[in-house]
mmCIF file of C-alpha atoms in Angstrom:
data_model
loop_
_atom_site.group_PDB
_atom_site.id
_atom_site.type_symbol
_atom_site.label_atom_id
_atom_site.label_comp_id
_atom_site.label_asym_id
_atom_site.label_seq_id
_atom_site.Cartn_x
_atom_site.Cartn_y
_atom_site.Cartn_z
ATOM 1 C CA MET A 1 47.035 -77.347 38.491
ATOM 2 C CA THR A 2 47.282 -74.078 40.431
ATOM 3 C CA LEU A 3 49.452 -74.301 43.505
ATOM 4 C CA SER A 4 48.083 -73.263 46.876
ATOM 5 C CA PRO A 5 49.564 -70.042 48.265
ATOM 6 C CA ALA A 6 51.602 -72.035 50.808
ATOM 7 C CA ARG A 7 53.312 -73.986 48.043
ATOM 8 C CA VAL A 8 54.125 -71.099 45.714
ATOM 9 C CA PRO A 9 57.853 -71.243 44.818
ATOM 10 C CA THR A 10 59.122 -68.171 46.628
ATOM 11 C CA THR A 11 62.492 -68.112 44.839
ATOM 12 C CA GLY A 12 60.899 -67.724 41.422
ATOM 13 C CA VAL A 13 58.500 -65.040 42.634
ATOM 14 C CA ARG A 14 61.324 -63.202 44.363
ATOM 15 C CA ARG A 15 63.479 -63.132 41.241
ATOM 16 C CA LEU A 16 60.580 -61.868 39.154
ATOM 17 C CA THR A 17 59.502 -59.168 41.600
ATOM 18 C CA THR A 18 63.034 -57.958 42.334
ATOM 19 C CA THR A 19 63.694 -57.478 38.631
ATOM 20 C CA LEU A 20 60.257 -55.927 38.109
ATOM 21 C CA TYR A 21 60.656 -53.392 40.910
ATOM 22 C CA GLY A 22 64.156 -52.435 39.779
ATOM 23 C CA TYR A 23 63.023 -52.095 36.160
ATOM 24 C CA SER A 24 59.990 -50.037 37.175
ATOM 25 C CA PHE A 25 62.057 -47.698 39.357
ATOM 26 C CA LEU A 26 64.692 -47.072 36.700
ATOM 27 C CA ASP A 27 62.161 -46.718 33.878
ATOM 28 C CA ASP A 28 60.698 -43.652 35.594
ATOM 29 C CA PHE A 29 63.945 -42.340 37.098
ATOM 30 C CA VAL A 30 64.022 -39.529 34.569
ATOM 31 C CA LEU A 31 65.337 -36.191 35.795
ATOM 32 C CA LEU A 32 63.845 -34.495 32.737
ATOM 33 C CA TYR A 33 60.314 -35.235 33.973
ATOM 34 C CA PRO A 34 59.726 -32.125 36.102
ATOM 35 C CA VAL A 35 61.477 -29.727 33.739
ATOM 36 C CA TYR A 36 60.868 -30.786 30.147
ATOM 37 C CA ALA A 37 57.700 -28.684 29.853
ATOM 38 C CA LEU A 38 59.815 -25.763 31.057
ATOM 39 C CA LEU A 39 62.548 -26.710 28.549
ATOM 40 C CA PHE A 40 60.005 -26.501 25.736
ATOM 41 C CA ALA A 41 58.701 -23.150 26.976
ATOM 42 C CA ASP A 42 62.211 -21.732 27.456
ATOM 43 C CA THR A 43 63.109 -22.802 23.912
ATOM 44 C CA GLY A 44 60.316 -20.491 22.747
ATOM 45 C CA LEU A 45 57.501 -22.963 22.071
ATOM 46 C CA SER A 46 53.893 -21.815 22.449
ATOM 47 C CA LEU A 47 51.228 -23.686 24.441
ATOM 48 C CA TRP A 48 49.838 -25.054 21.183
ATOM 49 C CA GLN A 49 53.271 -26.306 20.133
ATOM 50 C CA ILE A 50 53.838 -27.916 23.533
ATOM 51 C CA SER A 51 50.420 -29.578 23.386
ATOM 52 C CA SER A 52 51.154 -30.777 19.846
ATOM 53 C CA LEU A 53 54.309 -32.477 21.129
ATOM 54 C CA PHE A 54 52.338 -34.259 23.839
ATOM 55 C CA ALA A 55 49.758 -35.257 21.233
ATOM 56 C CA LEU A 56 52.500 -36.553 18.910
ATOM 57 C CA TRP A 57 53.794 -38.671 21.798
ATOM 58 C CA SER A 58 50.352 -40.197 22.209
ATOM 59 C CA ILE A 59 49.753 -40.557 18.459
ATOM 60 C CA THR A 60 52.975 -42.566 18.214
ATOM 61 C CA GLY A 61 51.559 -44.854 20.858
ATOM 62 C CA VAL A 62 48.249 -45.047 18.968
ATOM 63 C CA VAL A 63 50.030 -46.202 15.798
ATOM 64 C CA LEU A 64 52.402 -48.672 17.439
ATOM 65 C CA GLU A 65 50.578 -49.809 20.584
ATOM 66 C CA VAL A 66 48.482 -52.658 19.230
ATOM 67 C CA PRO A 67 50.952 -54.009 16.620
ATOM 68 C CA SER A 68 53.660 -54.086 19.293
ATOM 69 C CA GLY A 69 51.329 -55.858 21.710
ATOM 70 C CA ALA A 70 50.453 -58.487 19.127
ATOM 71 C CA TRP A 71 54.170 -58.783 18.375
ATOM 72 C CA ALA A 72 54.828 -59.426 22.075
ATOM 73 C CA ASP A 73 52.507 -62.437 21.871
ATOM 74 C CA THR A 74 54.610 -63.915 19.046
ATOM 75 C CA VAL A 75 58.220 -63.113 20.083
ATOM 76 C CA SER A 76 60.218 -62.766 23.280
ATOM 77 C CA ARG A 77 58.595 -60.211 25.563
ATOM 78 C CA ARG A 78 61.840 -59.759 27.462
ATOM 79 C CA ARG A 79 63.597 -58.654 24.271
ATOM 80 C CA LEU A 80 61.061 -55.894 23.691
ATOM 81 C CA LEU A 81 61.473 -54.721 27.288
ATOM 82 C CA TRP A 82 65.176 -53.936 26.806
ATOM 83 C CA ILE A 83 64.909 -52.490 23.295
ATOM 84 C CA GLY A 84 62.299 -49.916 24.354
ATOM 85 C CA PRO A 85 64.423 -47.989 26.904
ATOM 86 C CA LEU A 86 67.290 -47.725 24.429
ATOM 87 C CA LEU A 87 65.003 -45.942 21.949
ATOM 88 C CA THR A 88 63.958 -43.541 24.697
ATOM 89 C CA ALA A 89 67.600 -42.858 25.547
ATOM 90 C CA VAL A 90 68.275 -41.730 21.971
ATOM 91 C CA GLY A 91 65.264 -39.399 22.162
ATOM 92 C CA PHE A 92 66.503 -37.739 25.346
ATOM 93 C CA ALA A 93 69.932 -37.258 23.792
ATOM 94 C CA LEU A 94 68.348 -35.351 20.901
ATOM 95 C CA TRP A 95 66.517 -33.033 23.288
ATOM 96 C CA VAL A 96 69.639 -31.756 24.997
ATOM 97 C CA VAL A 97 72.036 -31.847 22.024
ATOM 98 C CA VAL A 98 69.825 -30.001 19.509
ATOM 99 C CA PRO A 99 66.929 -28.411 21.441
ATOM 100 C CA SER A 100 64.309 -27.386 18.887
ATOM 101 C CA TYR A 101 60.721 -28.214 18.028
ATOM 102 C CA TRP A 102 61.702 -30.917 15.551
ATOM 103 C CA ALA A 103 64.248 -32.488 17.901
ATOM 104 C CA PHE A 104 61.604 -32.554 20.629
ATOM 105 C CA ALA A 105 59.179 -34.134 18.159
ATOM 106 C CA ALA A 106 61.698 -36.823 17.137
ATOM 107 C CA GLY A 107 62.433 -37.513 20.798
ATOM 108 C CA PHE A 108 58.755 -37.994 21.573
ATOM 109 C CA VAL A 109 58.384 -40.380 18.617
ATOM 110 C CA LEU A 110 61.285 -42.468 19.932
ATOM 111 C CA TRP A 111 59.927 -42.300 23.497
ATOM 112 C CA GLY A 112 56.474 -43.298 22.255
ATOM 113 C CA ALA A 113 57.925 -46.226 20.292
ATOM 114 C CA GLY A 114 59.912 -47.390 23.306
ATOM 115 C CA GLY A 115 56.868 -47.181 25.530
ATOM 116 C CA ALA A 116 54.735 -49.089 23.020
ATOM 117 C CA LEU A 117 57.227 -51.966 22.943
ATOM 118 C CA GLY A 118 56.957 -52.380 26.712
ATOM 119 C CA SER A 119 53.233 -51.739 27.052
ATOM 120 C CA GLY A 120 51.373 -55.013 27.151
ATOM 121 C CA ALA A 121 54.612 -57.019 27.061
ATOM 122 C CA LEU A 122 55.443 -56.200 30.690
ATOM 123 C CA GLU A 123 52.000 -56.998 32.102
ATOM 124 C CA ALA A 124 51.761 -60.186 30.046
ATOM 125 C CA LEU A 125 55.227 -61.404 31.075
ATOM 126 C CA VAL A 126 54.567 -60.731 34.759
ATOM 127 C CA TYR A 127 51.098 -62.303 34.805
ATOM 128 C CA ASP A 128 52.161 -65.419 32.899
ATOM 129 C CA GLU A 129 55.235 -65.935 35.076
ATOM 130 C CA LEU A 130 53.114 -65.563 38.218
ATOM 131 C CA ASP A 131 50.536 -67.944 36.792
ATOM 132 C CA ARG A 132 53.267 -70.488 36.043
ATOM 133 C CA LEU A 133 54.315 -70.239 39.690
ATOM 134 C CA GLY A 134 50.734 -70.550 40.939
ATOM 135 C CA ALA A 135 50.755 -66.944 42.174
ATOM 136 C CA ALA A 136 48.438 -65.181 39.715
ATOM 137 C CA GLY A 137 46.297 -64.077 42.654
ATOM 138 C CA ARG A 138 49.147 -61.820 43.746
ATOM 139 C CA TYR A 139 49.139 -59.872 40.471
ATOM 140 C CA ALA A 140 47.288 -56.770 41.712
ATOM 141 C CA ARG A 141 49.462 -56.477 44.810
ATOM 142 C CA ILE A 142 52.706 -56.993 42.881
ATOM 143 C CA MET A 143 51.769 -54.611 40.073
ATOM 144 C CA GLY A 144 50.630 -52.075 42.649
ATOM 145 C CA ARG A 145 54.077 -52.253 44.209
ATOM 146 C CA ALA A 146 55.644 -52.006 40.752
ATOM 147 C CA ARG A 147 53.621 -48.851 40.087
ATOM 148 C CA ALA A 148 54.783 -47.577 43.472
ATOM 149 C CA ALA A 149 58.392 -48.327 42.473
ATOM 150 C CA ARG A 150 57.812 -46.315 39.301
ATOM 151 C CA LEU A 151 56.467 -43.443 41.333
ATOM 152 C CA VAL A 152 59.345 -43.639 43.788
ATOM 153 C CA GLY A 153 61.604 -43.395 40.758
ATOM 154 C CA THR A 154 59.648 -40.372 39.594
ATOM 155 C CA VAL A 155 59.676 -38.734 43.027
ATOM 156 C CA THR A 156 63.396 -39.419 43.476
ATOM 157 C CA SER A 157 64.197 -37.984 40.070
ATOM 158 C CA ILE A 158 62.083 -34.931 40.856
ATOM 159 C CA GLY A 159 63.927 -34.454 44.142
ATOM 160 C CA LEU A 160 67.280 -34.688 42.393
ATOM 161 C CA ALA A 161 66.235 -32.597 39.398
ATOM 162 C CA GLY A 162 66.375 -29.345 41.351
ATOM 163 C CA PRO A 163 70.011 -29.494 42.519
ATOM 164 C CA VAL A 164 71.219 -31.187 39.307
ATOM 165 C CA PHE A 165 69.468 -28.550 37.205
ATOM 166 C CA ALA A 166 70.924 -25.794 39.389
ATOM 167 C CA GLN A 167 74.432 -27.152 38.768
ATOM 168 C CA GLY A 168 74.295 -28.129 35.095
ATOM 169 C CA GLY A 169 71.016 -26.938 33.580
ATOM 170 C CA TYR A 170 69.039 -28.930 31.019
ATOM 171 C CA ALA A 171 72.171 -30.709 29.742
ATOM 172 C CA ALA A 172 72.870 -32.278 33.147
ATOM 173 C CA VAL A 173 69.356 -33.587 33.697
ATOM 174 C CA GLY A 174 69.343 -34.861 30.107
ATOM 175 C CA VAL A 175 72.545 -36.878 30.565
ATOM 176 C CA ALA A 176 71.215 -38.351 33.814
ATOM 177 C CA SER A 177 67.989 -39.362 32.058
ATOM 178 C CA PHE A 178 69.947 -40.982 29.212
ATOM 179 C CA LEU A 179 71.985 -43.076 31.662
ATOM 180 C CA ALA A 180 68.847 -44.155 33.537
ATOM 181 C CA CYS A 181 67.384 -45.506 30.285
ATOM 182 C CA VAL A 182 70.538 -47.539 29.600
ATOM 183 C CA LEU A 183 70.356 -49.035 33.115
ATOM 184 C CA THR A 184 66.678 -49.846 32.559
ATOM 185 C CA ALA A 185 67.545 -51.817 29.434
ATOM 186 C CA ALA A 186 70.261 -53.730 31.299
ATOM 187 C CA THR A 187 67.826 -54.627 34.086
ATOM 188 C CA ALA A 188 65.236 -55.883 31.593
ATOM 189 C CA THR A 189 67.638 -58.583 30.421
ATOM 190 C CA ARG A 190 67.287 -60.167 33.899
ATOM 191 C CA PHE A 191 63.548 -60.888 33.561
ATOM 192 C CA PRO A 192 62.675 -64.601 33.690
ATOM 193 C CA GLU A 193 60.719 -65.816 30.675
ATOM 194 C CA HIS A 194 59.615 -69.440 30.437
ATOM 195 C CA ARG A 195 57.255 -69.440 27.482
ATOM 196 C CA THR A 196 57.888 -72.465 25.305
ATOM 197 C CA ARG A 197 57.438 -72.540 21.546
ATOM 198 C CA ALA A 198 54.115 -74.284 22.079
ATOM 199 C CA GLU A 199 52.917 -71.554 24.406
ATOM 200 C CA SER A 200 53.960 -68.783 22.027
ATOM 201 C CA SER A 201 51.760 -68.040 19.050
ATOM 202 C CA ASP A 202 52.838 -69.334 15.654
ATOM 203 C CA ASP A 203 50.593 -66.776 13.974
ATOM 204 C CA ASN A 204 51.810 -63.468 12.621
ATOM 205 C CA TRP A 205 50.928 -60.356 14.562
ATOM 206 C CA ALA A 206 47.920 -59.526 12.365
ATOM 207 C CA THR A 207 46.322 -62.929 13.001
ATOM 208 C CA THR A 208 47.073 -62.620 16.706
ATOM 209 C CA LEU A 209 45.374 -59.221 16.725
ATOM 210 C CA ARG A 210 42.257 -60.509 14.942
ATOM 211 C CA THR A 211 41.785 -63.407 17.328
ATOM 212 C CA GLY A 212 42.349 -61.124 20.319
ATOM 213 C CA LEU A 213 39.711 -58.668 19.134
ATOM 214 C CA ALA A 214 37.339 -61.574 18.582
ATOM 215 C CA GLN A 215 37.580 -62.310 22.304
ATOM 216 C CA VAL A 216 36.677 -58.688 23.073
ATOM 217 C CA ARG A 217 33.620 -58.833 20.811
ATOM 218 C CA GLY A 218 32.478 -62.177 22.165
ATOM 219 C CA GLU A 219 32.849 -61.591 25.912
ATOM 220 C CA ARG A 220 31.035 -58.702 27.543
ATOM 221 C CA SER A 221 33.076 -58.874 30.766
ATOM 222 C CA VAL A 222 36.332 -58.563 28.798
ATOM 223 C CA ARG A 223 34.941 -55.651 26.792
ATOM 224 C CA GLY A 224 33.862 -53.783 29.917
ATOM 225 C CA ALA A 225 37.180 -54.365 31.686
ATOM 226 C CA LEU A 226 39.065 -53.203 28.597
ATOM 227 C CA LEU A 227 37.073 -49.974 28.218
ATOM 228 C CA LEU A 228 37.474 -49.137 31.898
ATOM 229 C CA ILE A 229 41.243 -48.718 31.590
ATOM 230 C CA PRO A 230 41.220 -45.689 29.229
ATOM 231 C CA ALA A 231 38.288 -44.225 31.147
ATOM 232 C CA VAL A 232 40.419 -44.268 34.298
ATOM 233 C CA ALA A 233 43.946 -43.674 32.963
ATOM 234 C CA ALA A 234 43.715 -41.134 30.137
ATOM 235 C CA VAL A 235 42.726 -37.807 31.679
ATOM 236 C CA TRP A 236 44.942 -37.810 34.744
ATOM 237 C CA GLY A 237 47.803 -39.174 32.637
ATOM 238 C CA ALA A 238 47.464 -36.143 30.372
ATOM 239 C CA LEU A 239 47.072 -33.708 33.269
ATOM 240 C CA ASP A 240 50.348 -34.976 34.689
ATOM 241 C CA GLU A 241 52.171 -33.228 31.836
ATOM 242 C CA TYR A 242 50.715 -29.869 32.834
ATOM 243 C CA THR A 243 51.261 -30.058 36.605
ATOM 244 C CA PRO A 244 54.458 -27.945 36.469
ATOM 245 C CA LEU A 245 52.470 -25.170 34.781
ATOM 246 C CA LEU A 246 49.607 -25.501 37.293
ATOM 247 C CA ILE A 247 52.049 -25.238 40.184
ATOM 248 C CA ARG A 248 53.971 -22.300 38.731
ATOM 249 C CA ASP A 249 50.680 -20.407 38.335
ATOM 250 C CA ILE A 250 50.091 -20.344 42.106
ATOM 251 C CA GLY A 251 53.077 -18.020 42.402
ATOM 252 C CA VAL A 252 55.893 -20.247 43.678
ATOM 253 C CA ALA A 253 59.496 -19.924 42.506
ATOM 254 C CA GLU A 254 60.574 -22.212 39.672
ATOM 255 C CA ALA A 255 63.100 -23.893 41.976
ATOM 256 C CA THR A 256 60.167 -24.940 44.191
ATOM 257 C CA VAL A 257 58.181 -26.550 41.359
ATOM 258 C CA PRO A 258 59.987 -29.931 41.432
ATOM 259 C CA TYR A 259 59.342 -30.326 45.160
ATOM 260 C CA LEU A 260 55.603 -29.719 44.820
ATOM 261 C CA ILE A 261 55.483 -32.166 41.918
ATOM 262 C CA MET A 262 57.217 -34.593 44.257
ATOM 263 C CA LEU A 263 54.356 -34.075 46.734
ATOM 264 C CA ILE A 264 51.812 -34.927 44.039
ATOM 265 C CA TRP A 265 53.625 -38.112 43.090
ATOM 266 C CA ALA A 266 54.081 -39.117 46.720
ATOM 267 C CA GLY A 267 50.286 -39.287 46.873
ATOM 268 C CA ALA A 268 50.140 -41.415 43.742
ATOM 269 C CA THR A 269 52.758 -43.753 45.237
ATOM 270 C CA ALA A 270 50.623 -44.256 48.317
ATOM 271 C CA GLY A 271 47.666 -45.084 46.068
ATOM 272 C CA SER A 272 49.667 -47.819 44.318
ATOM 273 C CA LEU A 273 50.619 -49.470 47.589
ATOM 274 C CA LEU A 274 46.942 -49.844 48.515
ATOM 275 C CA ALA A 275 46.180 -51.985 45.438
ATOM 276 C CA GLY A 276 46.295 -55.340 47.235
ATOM 277 C CA PRO A 277 43.689 -54.699 49.934
ATOM 278 C CA ALA A 278 41.700 -52.360 47.663
ATOM 279 C CA GLU A 279 41.026 -55.186 45.187
ATOM 280 C CA ARG A 280 38.119 -56.107 47.461
ATOM 281 C CA LEU A 281 36.371 -52.793 46.768
ATOM 282 C CA GLY A 282 34.210 -54.141 43.950
ATOM 283 C CA THR A 283 32.447 -52.063 41.307
ATOM 284 C CA ARG A 284 30.548 -49.834 43.727
ATOM 285 C CA GLY A 285 33.691 -49.071 45.726
ATOM 286 C CA LEU A 286 35.624 -48.275 42.555
ATOM 287 C CA ALA A 287 32.887 -45.841 41.524
ATOM 288 C CA ALA A 288 33.100 -44.107 44.901
ATOM 289 C CA LEU A 289 36.881 -43.953 44.643
ATOM 290 C CA LEU A 290 36.739 -42.241 41.241
ATOM 291 C CA ALA A 291 34.063 -39.773 42.363
ATOM 292 C CA GLY A 292 36.054 -38.800 45.457
ATOM 293 C CA ALA A 293 39.255 -38.354 43.462
ATOM 294 C CA ALA A 294 37.437 -36.222 40.876
ATOM 295 C CA LEU A 295 36.101 -33.896 43.566
ATOM 296 C CA ALA A 296 39.539 -33.599 45.166
ATOM 297 C CA LEU A 297 41.048 -32.701 41.777
ATOM 298 C CA ALA A 298 38.446 -30.054 40.998
ATOM 299 C CA VAL A 299 38.531 -28.405 44.425
ATOM 300 C CA GLY A 300 42.317 -28.612 44.719
ATOM 301 C CA ALA A 301 43.012 -27.092 41.303
ATOM 302 C CA ALA A 302 40.462 -24.323 41.775
ATOM 303 C CA ALA A 303 41.982 -23.373 45.152
ATOM 304 C CA ARG A 304 45.250 -22.198 43.525
ATOM 305 C CA SER A 305 47.157 -22.658 46.787
ATOM 306 C CA LEU A 306 49.565 -25.035 48.495
ATOM 307 C CA ALA A 307 46.623 -26.719 50.208
ATOM 308 C CA GLY A 308 45.033 -27.146 46.798
ATOM 309 C CA ILE A 309 48.161 -28.893 45.499
ATOM 310 C CA ALA A 310 47.846 -31.315 48.444
ATOM 311 C CA LEU A 311 44.291 -32.113 47.277
ATOM 312 C CA VAL A 312 45.581 -32.688 43.734
ATOM 313 C CA SER A 313 48.062 -35.148 45.265
ATOM 314 C CA LEU A 314 45.163 -36.940 46.974
ATOM 315 C CA ALA A 315 43.279 -37.054 43.674
ATOM 316 C CA PHE A 316 46.273 -38.582 41.885
ATOM 317 C CA ALA A 317 46.464 -41.212 44.631
ATOM 318 C CA GLY A 318 42.870 -42.202 43.880
ATOM 319 C CA PHE A 319 43.377 -42.257 40.122
ATOM 320 C CA GLN A 320 46.570 -44.330 40.387
ATOM 321 C CA LEU A 321 44.854 -46.873 42.647
ATOM 322 C CA ALA A 322 41.867 -47.087 40.294
ATOM 323 C CA GLU A 323 44.185 -47.636 37.318
ATOM 324 C CA VAL A 324 45.940 -50.575 38.996
ATOM 325 C CA LEU A 325 42.593 -52.134 39.925
ATOM 326 C CA ALA A 326 41.293 -51.703 36.370
ATOM 327 C CA ASP A 327 44.392 -53.438 34.973
ATOM 328 C CA ALA A 328 43.981 -56.365 37.397
ATOM 329 C CA ARG A 329 40.346 -56.777 36.348
ATOM 330 C CA LEU A 330 41.378 -57.047 32.722
ATOM 331 C CA GLN A 331 44.240 -59.492 33.323
ATOM 332 C CA HIS A 332 41.977 -61.867 35.244
ATOM 333 C CA ARG A 333 39.533 -61.978 32.327
ATOM 334 C CA ILE A 334 41.687 -62.465 29.219
ATOM 335 C CA ASP A 335 43.265 -65.497 27.579
ATOM 336 C CA ASP A 336 46.984 -66.143 28.152
ATOM 337 C CA SER A 337 47.892 -66.440 24.483
ATOM 338 C CA ARG A 338 46.409 -62.996 23.695
ATOM 339 C CA ARG A 339 47.334 -61.239 26.932
ATOM 340 C CA ALA A 340 49.830 -58.711 25.535
ATOM 341 C CA THR A 341 47.578 -58.028 22.546
ATOM 342 C CA LEU A 342 44.504 -57.117 24.576
ATOM 343 C CA THR A 343 46.504 -55.203 27.157
ATOM 344 C CA SER A 344 47.866 -53.139 24.277
ATOM 345 C CA VAL A 345 44.353 -52.632 22.889
ATOM 346 C CA ALA A 346 43.417 -51.149 26.274
ATOM 347 C CA SER A 347 46.513 -48.958 26.125
ATOM 348 C CA LEU A 348 45.523 -47.883 22.618
ATOM 349 C CA GLY A 349 42.210 -46.676 23.999
ATOM 350 C CA THR A 350 44.120 -44.780 26.662
ATOM 351 C CA GLU A 351 46.371 -43.138 24.080
ATOM 352 C CA LEU A 352 43.417 -42.073 21.920
ATOM 353 C CA ALA A 353 41.621 -40.586 24.898
ATOM 354 C CA THR A 354 44.854 -38.890 25.957
ATOM 355 C CA VAL A 355 45.226 -37.232 22.548
ATOM 356 C CA VAL A 356 41.678 -35.906 22.872
ATOM 357 C CA THR A 357 42.531 -34.623 26.354
ATOM 358 C CA PHE A 358 45.630 -32.810 25.095
ATOM 359 C CA GLY A 359 43.550 -31.140 22.398
ATOM 360 C CA GLY A 360 40.860 -30.205 24.885
ATOM 361 C CA TYR A 361 43.461 -28.822 27.271
ATOM 362 C CA ALA A 362 45.002 -26.633 24.572
ATOM 363 C CA LEU A 363 41.557 -25.374 23.551
ATOM 364 C CA LEU A 364 40.411 -24.617 27.095
ATOM 365 C CA GLY A 365 43.815 -23.283 28.162
ATOM 366 C CA THR A 366 43.798 -20.630 25.448
ATOM 367 C CA GLY A 367 41.236 -18.594 27.351
ATOM 368 C CA ALA A 368 41.353 -19.970 30.890
ATOM 369 C CA PRO A 369 44.016 -20.489 33.580
ATOM 370 C CA HIS A 370 45.451 -23.936 34.202
ATOM 371 C CA SER A 371 43.498 -24.248 37.454
ATOM 372 C CA THR A 372 40.180 -23.923 35.615
ATOM 373 C CA VAL A 373 41.174 -26.484 32.976
ATOM 374 C CA PHE A 374 42.150 -29.001 35.648
ATOM 375 C CA ALA A 375 38.814 -28.517 37.397
ATOM 376 C CA VAL A 376 36.838 -28.959 34.161
ATOM 377 C CA LEU A 377 38.717 -32.144 33.292
ATOM 378 C CA ALA A 378 37.640 -33.724 36.583
ATOM 379 C CA VAL A 379 34.136 -34.082 35.090
ATOM 380 C CA PRO A 380 34.894 -37.207 32.955
ATOM 381 C CA TYR A 381 35.729 -39.095 36.158
ATOM 382 C CA LEU A 382 32.360 -38.237 37.650
ATOM 383 C CA VAL A 383 30.754 -39.576 34.468
ATOM 384 C CA THR A 384 32.769 -42.805 34.701
ATOM 385 C CA ALA A 385 31.857 -43.205 38.366
ATOM 386 C CA LEU A 386 28.164 -42.773 37.516
ATOM 387 C CA ALA A 387 28.435 -45.325 34.696
ATOM 388 C CA LEU A 388 30.050 -47.862 37.039
ATOM 389 C CA ALA A 389 27.385 -47.300 39.688
ATOM 390 C CA ARG A 390 24.617 -47.781 37.115
ATOM 391 C CA ALA A 391 26.263 -50.930 35.739
ATOM 392 C CA ARG A 392 26.534 -52.338 39.258
ATOM 393 C CA ALA A 393 22.881 -51.537 39.927
ATOM 394 C CA ALA A 394 21.805 -53.196 36.664
ATOM 395 C CA THR A 395 23.801 -56.335 37.518
ATOM 396 C CA ALA A 396 22.231 -56.488 40.968
ATOM 397 C CA ARG A 397 18.669 -56.450 39.633
ATOM 398 C CA PRO A 398 16.854 -59.838 39.637
#
């Protein structure tokens, strides 16, 4: 029986959310974020080589995403959440100890593997623990705040990256990023997990995957919610990697780049915090949100000015909010025993679309400035918004 909101055990929810927000903050408290594209360029890598590294990162996720999600439905999800950051820590150590294309590639493989272990496992653990406490209705609000905590971690790391980089260069920001990963792993051990043996799947991961995909094929609402996540998350997630290059192209000093990236992520943080009340938007409102964010991205990038960067920040706020809402839609529609599996299938779609975006960016960026590429890549969001509006209209017909 689901408890009424007044009877939800606040102690259990508080322990879960405190750990979640701390984990989310530390997981993105990576001082390398605003400078690793510059590290690659300063090491002598070409745009194609840099894009190939980003693609390798995503391909690693493509290979491991779904098996790791199915694995999270058969073993302890908490265990996967502390192993993942430790793999990432090793990758960052390689980057600063032996900076080279192959070290960067190995680091991205480790980072991709660590991210795959947590993807699906985190959402499933949080949703199931909230459901056990009778608080599943708070999922969108709590995950919105968790995304905001991630972004605060990102913004804080960006703010600190400038002075730390000025004092110790790439080595200093690399060491700080390594330590943040170790702290993330330690925090993950504090997650509550109450799944019993009966609630966990006795099947192997392949069987778990097959039964999860059967739910996708058999339920149209699940299939639509699953496909919406990559449609919303992939392009802006890929563009994030190129924002330092977009900003540098407007003519600002390199020391200023981290602060303008911080502005962009401040907008995305604000978008996350709106997830609770925005859950009432519905399909038509979500379509309008995506269309508005797409226009802000296109106009802001094309402006090639500080005001344009502010519009890019507004666009990222819209995309971040839409991503949280898309995740909540999926979680409300899928079966508990296959939750991590199907969340990982959605993430797999995101990774595949992200790889395509990286390739498209490299192709377009060969003959066009970064501002033009950003503007062109706003178009997929207009297409998604139109598809949502048409789906809503078709549902509303008698």
